[in-house]
Short mmCIF file of C-alpha atoms in Angstrom, two decimals:
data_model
loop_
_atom_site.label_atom_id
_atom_site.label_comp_id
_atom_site.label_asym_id
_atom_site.label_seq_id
_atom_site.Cartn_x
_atom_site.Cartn_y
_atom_site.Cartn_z
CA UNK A 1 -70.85 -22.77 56.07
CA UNK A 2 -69.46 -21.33 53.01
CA UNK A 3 -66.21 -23.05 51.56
CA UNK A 4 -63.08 -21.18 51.68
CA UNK A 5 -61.42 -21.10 48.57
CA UNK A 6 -58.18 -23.21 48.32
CA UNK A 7 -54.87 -21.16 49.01
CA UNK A 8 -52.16 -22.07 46.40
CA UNK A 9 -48.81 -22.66 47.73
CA UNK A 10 -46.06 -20.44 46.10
CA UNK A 11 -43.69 -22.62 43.93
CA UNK A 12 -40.90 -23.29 44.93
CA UNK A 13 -38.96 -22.70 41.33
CA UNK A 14 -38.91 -18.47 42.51
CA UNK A 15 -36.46 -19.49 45.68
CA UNK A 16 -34.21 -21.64 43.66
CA UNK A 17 -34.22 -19.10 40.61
CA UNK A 18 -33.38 -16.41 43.74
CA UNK A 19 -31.32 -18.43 45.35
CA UNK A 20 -29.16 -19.81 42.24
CA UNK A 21 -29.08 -15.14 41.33
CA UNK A 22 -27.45 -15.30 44.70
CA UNK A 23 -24.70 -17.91 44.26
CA UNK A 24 -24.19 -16.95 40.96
CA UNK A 25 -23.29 -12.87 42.31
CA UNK A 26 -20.95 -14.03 45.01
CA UNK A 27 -19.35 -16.44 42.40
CA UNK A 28 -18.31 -13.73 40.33
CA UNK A 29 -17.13 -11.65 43.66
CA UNK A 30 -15.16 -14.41 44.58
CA UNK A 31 -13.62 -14.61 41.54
CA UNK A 32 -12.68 -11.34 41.19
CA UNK A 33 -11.18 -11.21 44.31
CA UNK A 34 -9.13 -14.29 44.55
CA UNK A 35 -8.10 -13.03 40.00
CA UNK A 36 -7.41 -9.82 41.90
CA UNK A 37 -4.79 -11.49 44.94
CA UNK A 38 -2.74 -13.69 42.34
CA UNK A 39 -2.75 -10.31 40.40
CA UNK A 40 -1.23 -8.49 43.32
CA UNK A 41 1.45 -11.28 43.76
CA UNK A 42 3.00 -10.81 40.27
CA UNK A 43 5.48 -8.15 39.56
CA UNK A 44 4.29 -5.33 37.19
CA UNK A 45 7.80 -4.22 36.76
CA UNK A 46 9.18 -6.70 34.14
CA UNK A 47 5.97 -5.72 32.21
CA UNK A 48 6.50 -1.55 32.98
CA UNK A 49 10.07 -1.76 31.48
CA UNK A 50 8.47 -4.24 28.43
CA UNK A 51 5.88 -1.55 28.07
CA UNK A 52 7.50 1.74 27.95
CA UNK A 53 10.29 0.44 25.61
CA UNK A 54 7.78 -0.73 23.05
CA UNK A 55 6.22 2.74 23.59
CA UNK A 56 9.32 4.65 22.64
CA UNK A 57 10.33 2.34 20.15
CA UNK A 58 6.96 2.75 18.03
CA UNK A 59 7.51 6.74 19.01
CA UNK A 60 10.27 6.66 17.53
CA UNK A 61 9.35 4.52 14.32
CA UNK A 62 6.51 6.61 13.96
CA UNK A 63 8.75 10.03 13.69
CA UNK A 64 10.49 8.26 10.85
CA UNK A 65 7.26 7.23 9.15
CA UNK A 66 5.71 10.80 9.75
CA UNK A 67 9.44 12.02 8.18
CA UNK A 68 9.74 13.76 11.64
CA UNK A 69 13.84 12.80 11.87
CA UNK A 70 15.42 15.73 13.30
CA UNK A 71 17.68 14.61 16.07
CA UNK A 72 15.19 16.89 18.37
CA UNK A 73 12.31 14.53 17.10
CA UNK A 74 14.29 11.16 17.85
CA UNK A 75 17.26 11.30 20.50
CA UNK A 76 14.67 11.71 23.40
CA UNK A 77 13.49 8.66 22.46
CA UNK A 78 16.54 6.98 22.45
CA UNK A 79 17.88 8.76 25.30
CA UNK A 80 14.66 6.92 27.37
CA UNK A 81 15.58 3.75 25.33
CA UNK A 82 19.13 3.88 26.64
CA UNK A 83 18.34 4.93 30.22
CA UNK A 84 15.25 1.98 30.65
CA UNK A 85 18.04 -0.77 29.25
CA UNK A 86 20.20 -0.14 32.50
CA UNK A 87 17.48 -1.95 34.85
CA UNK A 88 16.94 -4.85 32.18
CA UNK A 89 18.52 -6.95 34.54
CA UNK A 90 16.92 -5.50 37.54
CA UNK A 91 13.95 -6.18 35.83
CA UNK A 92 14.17 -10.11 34.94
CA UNK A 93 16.24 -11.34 38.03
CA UNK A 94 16.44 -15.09 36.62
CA UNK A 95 18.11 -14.28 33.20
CA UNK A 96 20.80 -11.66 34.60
CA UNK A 97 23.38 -14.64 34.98
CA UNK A 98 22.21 -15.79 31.78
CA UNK A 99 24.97 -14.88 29.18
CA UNK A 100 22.58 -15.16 26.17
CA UNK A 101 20.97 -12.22 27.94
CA UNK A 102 23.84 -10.52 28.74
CA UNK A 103 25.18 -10.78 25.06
CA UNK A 104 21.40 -9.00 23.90
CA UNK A 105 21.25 -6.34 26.66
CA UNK A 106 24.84 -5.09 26.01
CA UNK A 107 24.49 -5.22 21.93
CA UNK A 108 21.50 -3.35 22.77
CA UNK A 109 22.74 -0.77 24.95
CA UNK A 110 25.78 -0.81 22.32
CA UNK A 111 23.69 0.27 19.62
CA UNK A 112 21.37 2.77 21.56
CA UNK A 113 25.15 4.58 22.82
CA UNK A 114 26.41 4.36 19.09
CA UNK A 115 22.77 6.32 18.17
CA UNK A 116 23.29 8.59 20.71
CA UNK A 117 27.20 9.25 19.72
CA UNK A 118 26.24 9.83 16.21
CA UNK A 119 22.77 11.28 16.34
CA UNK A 120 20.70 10.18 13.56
CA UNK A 121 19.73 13.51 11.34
CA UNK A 122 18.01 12.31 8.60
CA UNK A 123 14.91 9.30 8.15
CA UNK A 124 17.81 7.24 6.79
CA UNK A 125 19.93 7.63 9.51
CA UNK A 126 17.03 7.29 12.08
CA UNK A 127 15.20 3.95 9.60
CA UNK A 128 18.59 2.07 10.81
CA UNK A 129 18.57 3.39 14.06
CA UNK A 130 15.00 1.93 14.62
CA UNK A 131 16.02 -1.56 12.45
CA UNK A 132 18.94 -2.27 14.96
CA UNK A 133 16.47 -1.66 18.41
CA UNK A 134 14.05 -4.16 16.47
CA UNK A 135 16.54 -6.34 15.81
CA UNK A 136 17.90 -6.37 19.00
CA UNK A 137 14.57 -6.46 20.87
CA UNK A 138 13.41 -9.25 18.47
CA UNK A 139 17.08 -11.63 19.06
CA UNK A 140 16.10 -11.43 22.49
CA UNK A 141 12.47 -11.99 22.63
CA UNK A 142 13.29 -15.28 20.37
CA UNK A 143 15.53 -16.35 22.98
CA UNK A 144 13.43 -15.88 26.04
CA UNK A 145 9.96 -15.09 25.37
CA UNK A 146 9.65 -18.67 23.00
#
């Protein structure tokens, strides 16, 4: 009788290096989904209203740095400015009692309505106009944002 050759067993190092693939796929699944459910429990609207005033606000900054001034190039911006600073307080909840917060939102809402009064129609004009909103937004940011 002839010998049969000897059959090699197939390591065992292949399952574990499938096996750990595996784990490591629905790690990152997991991950993403749990990232994605604390994600879904935060309000984006505090961060909306954040957003599209910093938008306008560099809009309007950059009109003055382009030496684009004309009160058709800049009141729309401050028009949005002006009409996004009435949900401020809808928008952070917790600080609407505050009255360092309600000293910043009306000085800010002060300023946008004296801009709008007295349309800015030159760079000089509009330079101030976009000094005061950074001022404003910056008094307030030191206060609450740390």
């Amino acid at each position: 009788m002839a010998s049969q050759p000897e059959i090699k067993k197939p390591s065992a190092a292949s399952r574990y290096l499938f096996l750990f693939l595996i784990g490591l796929v629905v790690g990152a699944v997991c991950t993403v989904m749990a990232m994605r459910a604390l994600q879904a429990r935060q309000d984006p609207f505090p961060h909306a209203v954040m957003h599209v005033m910093a938008k306008h606000s560099g809009q309007l900054s950059d009109k003055v740095k382009q030496n684009r001034c004309a009160a058709t190039d800049t009141i729309p911006h401050v028009r949005t400015l002006r009409a996004i600073a009435n949900d401020l307080e809808v928008a952070f909840p917790g600080l609407a009692d505050d009255s360092r917060f309600k000293t910043h939102t009306s000085q800010f809402r002060a300023d946008l309505d004296a801009a709008l009064n007295a349309p800015p129609t030159d760079c000089v004009a509009a330079g101030a106009v976009v000094e005061k909103i950074g001022t404003d937004c910056k008094a307030c940011h030191q206060d609450f944002r740390g």
